[in-house]
Amino acid sequence: DARLAIGREFGLGPLGRPLALLTAQLDSVSVTASDARRGPLPFESLTLEGNNVQCGWKLPALLSAPFCVLLLRQHSILFALALLLLVGPPGPKGGLLRFDFLVRDTDLRAGAWPTILSAVLSSITRSSLPALLIGLQTPETRRRLPDSECTGCSVVGKKLVMDGLVRVGGGRPPLLYTLRTGVLPRQFSVGPDGSLLPEPVSALYWQDPELKISLGTSGIAALVPPLWVPVLSASAVQLPPSVSLERIAVSDTVGGLVASGAVSLASPQQRRR
């Protein structure tokens, strides 16, 4: 479902509306997508809304690309247009697009989500206290630790529960583990190296990750419930400066991950004014 209202004011008289259309200048934007489970990143719902938005000329160019392919038979012209689309300046842009996003735990087990969650597991385990001790607290040696593979994901309470697998090599069986974590929005003004950033950036912060420890599956050990042990990891995923994350949480009510915020279409110089 999509509703778009083309900008009325462009300051160039009768040419205002065509130029507004060519640069995607819109009085209002409202786009809703739901049950999108065939793409690379399946999700339950996504809503984009904004007022007085200007997306630049690349959005209309992308929408008209199929017609250009049909009408233009010269491969050299098509290649030049594609190159301009990839590396050319986007033109005038501005405004805010607000978003609301919901992805269920069943979606997180499909598409490219397992690959993304594998990177999450690797980042958490590499920055955990055991990894710091094993890696002698040097980034170079920590990078040599094997990557994790996410083999399953579910929502329990307000935690994201992920099953991980580490291939240790040497003919030894893979190491299986289960990790659970919450997620919060954070904002940073200082980079990883301690330098001051040009503008504050949003980040996904993995809250209180814990590792599931089982004492055994037979005898008296089987009577002891599994223990959740904090891994003492401080790990976060920094988002692009144009994305402002206002809310993100794991919700057992909807059985998934919910997020909301805004995307600024303005240039970095305009955002700093």
Tab-separated table of C-alpha atoms in Angstrom:
chain	number	residue	atom	x	y	z
A	1	ASP	CA	0.000	0.000	0.000
A	2	ALA	CA	1.479	3.370	-0.992
A	3	ARG	CA	0.251	6.981	-0.995
A	4	LEU	CA	2.361	9.776	-2.494
A	5	ALA	CA	1.570	13.479	-2.931
A	6	ILE	CA	3.824	15.324	-5.387
A	7	GLY	CA	5.244	18.634	-4.215
A	8	ARG	CA	3.370	21.711	-5.358
A	9	GLU	CA	5.972	24.360	-4.657
A	10	PHE	CA	9.253	24.289	-6.523
A	11	GLY	CA	9.761	27.968	-7.165
A	12	LEU	CA	9.903	27.663	-10.974
A	13	GLY	CA	6.353	28.430	-12.032
A	14	PRO	CA	4.764	25.971	-14.472
A	15	LEU	CA	7.904	23.791	-14.440
A	16	GLY	CA	7.587	23.258	-10.708
A	17	ARG	CA	5.512	20.082	-10.759
A	18	PRO	CA	7.593	18.250	-13.459
A	19	LEU	CA	10.827	19.134	-11.655
A	20	ALA	CA	9.311	18.048	-8.353
A	21	LEU	CA	8.449	14.726	-9.969
A	22	LEU	CA	11.935	14.284	-11.464
A	23	THR	CA	13.593	14.798	-8.056
A	24	ALA	CA	10.885	12.972	-6.085
A	25	GLN	CA	9.856	16.043	-4.103
A	26	LEU	CA	6.798	14.913	-2.176
A	27	ASP	CA	4.405	16.741	0.143
A	28	SER	CA	3.700	13.451	1.905
A	29	VAL	CA	4.797	9.823	1.767
A	30	SER	CA	3.051	6.816	3.252
A	31	VAL	CA	4.217	3.324	2.283
A	32	THR	CA	3.157	0.108	4.027
A	33	ALA	CA	4.393	-3.382	3.237
A	34	SER	CA	3.330	-6.556	5.026
A	35	ASP	CA	3.960	-10.305	4.861
A	36	ALA	CA	7.096	-9.796	2.773
A	37	ARG	CA	8.596	-13.258	3.132
A	38	ARG	CA	10.035	-13.896	-0.324
A	39	GLY	CA	12.847	-11.362	-0.284
A	40	PRO	CA	16.356	-11.615	1.134
A	41	LEU	CA	15.204	-10.150	4.467
A	42	PRO	CA	11.721	-11.475	5.298
A	43	PHE	CA	9.617	-9.337	7.630
A	44	GLU	CA	6.086	-9.039	8.975
A	45	SER	CA	5.483	-5.325	8.369
A	46	LEU	CA	7.246	-2.102	7.399
A	47	THR	CA	5.782	1.399	7.382
A	48	LEU	CA	7.463	4.534	5.980
A	49	GLU	CA	5.912	7.976	6.454
A	50	GLY	CA	7.145	11.490	5.878
A	51	ASN	CA	6.201	15.072	4.993
A	52	ASN	CA	8.020	17.500	2.693
A	53	VAL	CA	10.420	14.822	1.513
A	54	GLN	CA	12.798	15.108	-1.422
A	55	CYS	CA	14.478	11.840	-2.437
A	56	GLY	CA	16.632	13.072	-5.334
A	57	TRP	CA	16.556	11.970	-8.978
A	58	LYS	CA	17.758	8.391	-8.380
A	59	LEU	CA	14.444	7.124	-7.024
A	60	PRO	CA	12.455	8.125	-10.157
A	61	ALA	CA	15.336	6.772	-12.265
A	62	LEU	CA	15.161	3.388	-10.554
A	63	LEU	CA	11.382	3.230	-10.986
A	64	SER	CA	11.701	4.028	-14.700
A	65	ALA	CA	14.651	1.663	-15.288
A	66	PRO	CA	12.543	-1.192	-16.773
A	67	PHE	CA	11.063	1.196	-19.363
A	68	CYS	CA	14.537	2.499	-20.259
A	69	VAL	CA	15.740	-1.052	-20.876
A	70	LEU	CA	12.813	-1.667	-23.228
A	71	LEU	CA	13.104	1.636	-25.098
A	72	LEU	CA	16.894	2.003	-25.301
A	73	ARG	CA	18.555	-0.728	-27.332
A	74	GLN	CA	22.065	0.744	-27.199
A	75	HIS	CA	24.108	-1.135	-24.607
A	76	SER	CA	26.616	1.705	-24.319
A	77	ILE	CA	23.847	4.153	-23.347
A	78	LEU	CA	22.395	1.712	-20.815
A	79	PHE	CA	25.847	1.141	-19.308
A	80	ALA	CA	26.441	4.909	-19.019
A	81	LEU	CA	23.054	5.406	-17.347
A	82	ALA	CA	23.714	2.539	-14.908
A	83	LEU	CA	27.151	3.971	-14.064
A	84	LEU	CA	25.649	7.423	-13.482
A	85	LEU	CA	23.000	5.863	-11.254
A	86	LEU	CA	25.640	4.084	-9.157
A	87	VAL	CA	28.280	6.793	-8.746
A	88	GLY	CA	26.545	10.021	-9.755
A	89	PRO	CA	25.465	12.661	-7.227
A	90	PRO	CA	21.911	12.069	-5.968
A	91	GLY	CA	20.818	15.663	-6.484
A	92	PRO	CA	18.823	17.711	-3.964
A	93	LYS	CA	17.580	15.652	-1.019
A	94	GLY	CA	15.952	16.482	2.286
A	95	GLY	CA	13.346	15.634	4.879
A	96	LEU	CA	12.749	12.774	7.286
A	97	LEU	CA	11.230	9.359	6.664
A	98	ARG	CA	9.869	7.758	9.826
A	99	PHE	CA	9.755	3.972	9.951
A	100	ASP	CA	8.154	1.196	11.986
A	101	PHE	CA	9.452	-2.326	11.480
A	102	LEU	CA	8.401	-5.751	12.734
A	103	VAL	CA	10.191	-9.027	12.040
A	104	ARG	CA	8.967	-12.241	13.685
A	105	ASP	CA	11.245	-14.962	15.020
A	106	THR	CA	10.081	-17.287	12.221
A	107	ASP	CA	11.316	-14.675	9.708
A	108	LEU	CA	14.684	-14.519	11.478
A	109	ARG	CA	15.243	-18.148	10.520
A	110	ALA	CA	14.882	-17.441	6.781
A	111	GLY	CA	16.569	-15.452	4.028
A	112	ALA	CA	19.750	-13.600	4.950
A	113	TRP	CA	18.789	-13.230	8.622
A	114	PRO	CA	20.785	-16.344	9.772
A	115	THR	CA	23.899	-14.850	8.158
A	116	ILE	CA	23.316	-11.545	9.973
A	117	LEU	CA	22.664	-13.312	13.284
A	118	SER	CA	25.834	-15.359	12.775
A	119	ALA	CA	27.769	-12.085	12.623
A	120	VAL	CA	25.961	-10.977	15.804
A	121	LEU	CA	26.990	-14.159	17.631
A	122	SER	CA	30.585	-13.786	16.444
A	123	SER	CA	30.771	-10.153	17.592
A	124	ILE	CA	29.316	-10.998	21.025
A	125	THR	CA	31.586	-13.998	21.618
A	126	ARG	CA	34.705	-12.172	20.411
A	127	SER	CA	34.079	-9.267	22.788
A	128	SER	CA	33.165	-11.525	25.729
A	129	LEU	CA	35.414	-11.931	28.756
A	130	PRO	CA	36.496	-15.523	27.867
A	131	ALA	CA	37.471	-14.394	24.367
A	132	LEU	CA	39.449	-11.485	25.797
A	133	LEU	CA	41.363	-13.904	28.015
A	134	ILE	CA	41.928	-16.452	25.252
A	135	GLY	CA	42.906	-13.774	22.774
A	136	LEU	CA	45.262	-12.078	25.228
A	137	GLN	CA	43.166	-8.929	24.804
A	138	THR	CA	44.543	-8.045	21.372
A	139	PRO	CA	42.164	-7.373	18.461
A	140	GLU	CA	44.396	-9.274	16.011
A	141	THR	CA	44.330	-12.535	17.973
A	142	ARG	CA	40.600	-12.221	18.713
A	143	ARG	CA	39.928	-12.038	14.989
A	144	ARG	CA	41.521	-15.475	14.648
A	145	LEU	CA	38.841	-17.048	16.835
A	146	PRO	CA	36.460	-19.176	14.722
A	147	ASP	CA	33.273	-17.577	13.451
A	148	SER	CA	29.920	-18.642	14.857
A	149	GLU	CA	27.033	-19.923	12.769
A	150	CYS	CA	23.464	-19.233	13.881
A	151	THR	CA	21.481	-22.457	13.490
A	152	GLY	CA	18.257	-21.355	15.192
A	153	CYS	CA	16.499	-18.349	16.672
A	154	SER	CA	13.453	-17.819	18.878
A	155	VAL	CA	11.907	-15.230	21.187
A	156	VAL	CA	11.503	-16.052	24.872
A	157	GLY	CA	10.239	-13.234	27.066
A	158	LYS	CA	12.204	-10.121	26.158
A	159	LYS	CA	15.240	-12.057	24.968
A	160	LEU	CA	16.402	-13.216	21.584
A	161	VAL	CA	17.574	-16.832	21.977
A	162	MET	CA	20.078	-17.995	19.362
A	163	ASP	CA	21.611	-21.420	18.832
A	164	GLY	CA	25.225	-21.183	17.760
A	165	LEU	CA	27.767	-23.517	16.208
A	166	VAL	CA	31.539	-23.083	16.082
A	167	ARG	CA	33.660	-25.271	13.825
A	168	VAL	CA	36.892	-25.694	15.787
A	169	GLY	CA	38.624	-27.845	13.147
A	170	GLY	CA	41.338	-30.393	13.736
A	171	GLY	CA	38.921	-33.275	13.260
A	172	ARG	CA	37.053	-32.313	16.431
A	173	PRO	CA	33.252	-32.104	16.525
A	174	PRO	CA	31.724	-28.617	16.306
A	175	LEU	CA	31.027	-26.719	19.501
A	176	LEU	CA	27.293	-26.148	20.054
A	177	TYR	CA	25.978	-23.453	22.373
A	178	THR	CA	22.894	-21.326	23.091
A	179	LEU	CA	23.047	-17.597	23.786
A	180	ARG	CA	20.279	-15.188	24.716
A	181	THR	CA	20.365	-11.411	24.720
A	182	GLY	CA	18.181	-8.346	24.863
A	183	VAL	CA	18.583	-5.409	22.513
A	184	LEU	CA	18.405	-1.668	23.164
A	185	PRO	CA	18.933	1.513	21.140
A	186	ARG	CA	22.008	3.505	22.071
A	187	GLN	CA	23.576	6.716	20.826
A	188	PHE	CA	27.316	7.309	20.657
A	189	SER	CA	29.257	10.525	20.230
A	190	VAL	CA	32.676	8.877	20.495
A	191	GLY	CA	34.117	6.319	18.064
A	192	PRO	CA	35.758	2.971	18.988
A	193	ASP	CA	39.176	4.659	18.931
A	194	GLY	CA	38.067	7.327	21.407
A	195	SER	CA	37.818	10.133	18.857
A	196	LEU	CA	34.849	12.501	18.804
A	197	LEU	CA	32.436	11.722	15.958
A	198	PRO	CA	31.263	14.531	13.617
A	199	GLU	CA	27.682	13.810	14.701
A	200	PRO	CA	26.044	11.375	17.158
A	201	VAL	CA	25.220	7.958	15.693
A	202	SER	CA	22.662	5.343	16.705
A	203	ALA	CA	23.590	1.757	17.464
A	204	LEU	CA	22.047	-1.599	18.329
A	205	TYR	CA	23.306	-2.544	21.779
A	206	TRP	CA	23.165	-6.202	22.828
A	207	GLN	CA	21.890	-6.090	26.406
A	208	ASP	CA	23.127	-8.585	29.013
A	209	PRO	CA	24.028	-11.547	26.770
A	210	GLU	CA	24.034	-14.896	28.604
A	211	LEU	CA	25.360	-18.347	27.748
A	212	LYS	CA	23.353	-21.460	28.526
A	213	ILE	CA	25.283	-24.025	30.569
A	214	SER	CA	24.005	-27.583	31.077
A	215	LEU	CA	25.642	-29.831	33.675
A	216	GLY	CA	24.650	-33.014	31.870
A	217	THR	CA	21.847	-35.107	30.436
A	218	SER	CA	22.041	-38.172	32.643
A	219	GLY	CA	22.050	-39.046	36.336
A	220	ILE	CA	21.821	-36.388	38.991
A	221	ALA	CA	23.185	-33.754	36.591
A	222	ALA	CA	20.040	-34.112	34.484
A	223	LEU	CA	17.942	-32.976	37.467
A	224	VAL	CA	19.728	-29.626	37.634
A	225	PRO	CA	18.103	-27.043	35.320
A	226	PRO	CA	20.357	-25.306	32.784
A	227	LEU	CA	22.137	-22.209	34.025
A	228	TRP	CA	22.360	-18.889	32.201
A	229	VAL	CA	25.798	-17.371	32.761
A	230	PRO	CA	26.577	-13.738	31.775
A	231	VAL	CA	29.340	-13.554	29.195
A	232	LEU	CA	30.243	-9.959	30.139
A	233	SER	CA	30.251	-8.756	26.554
A	234	ALA	CA	29.834	-5.134	25.499
A	235	SER	CA	28.970	-5.325	21.825
A	236	ALA	CA	27.015	-2.972	19.582
A	237	VAL	CA	26.318	-2.480	15.883
A	238	GLN	CA	26.790	1.104	14.712
A	239	LEU	CA	24.186	2.338	12.228
A	240	PRO	CA	24.741	4.876	9.422
A	241	PRO	CA	24.655	8.519	10.600
A	242	SER	CA	21.477	9.118	8.593
A	243	VAL	CA	19.538	6.548	10.676
A	244	SER	CA	18.155	7.596	14.065
A	245	LEU	CA	16.979	4.571	16.030
A	246	GLU	CA	14.422	5.576	18.648
A	247	ARG	CA	13.130	2.177	19.768
A	248	ILE	CA	14.102	-1.449	19.320
A	249	ALA	CA	13.034	-4.315	21.522
A	250	VAL	CA	12.412	-8.026	21.624
A	251	SER	CA	8.726	-8.644	22.320
A	252	ASP	CA	7.137	-11.969	23.169
A	253	THR	CA	3.736	-10.301	22.669
A	254	VAL	CA	4.313	-10.112	18.910
A	255	GLY	CA	6.889	-12.900	18.889
A	256	GLY	CA	9.632	-10.906	17.244
A	257	LEU	CA	11.748	-7.787	16.992
A	258	VAL	CA	10.148	-4.331	16.739
A	259	ALA	CA	11.955	-1.140	15.781
A	260	SER	CA	11.068	2.466	15.016
A	261	GLY	CA	12.978	5.600	14.167
A	262	ALA	CA	13.742	7.980	11.324
A	263	VAL	CA	15.952	8.162	8.250
A	264	SER	CA	17.299	11.573	7.290
A	265	LEU	CA	17.582	12.215	3.561
A	266	ALA	CA	19.572	15.409	4.115
A	267	SER	CA	23.306	15.605	3.488
A	268	PRO	CA	25.717	15.444	6.452
A	269	GLN	CA	26.316	19.193	6.143
A	270	GLN	CA	22.569	19.895	6.298
A	271	ARG	CA	22.098	17.604	9.326
A	272	ARG	CA	24.804	19.465	11.282
A	273	ARG	CA	23.183	22.870	10.792
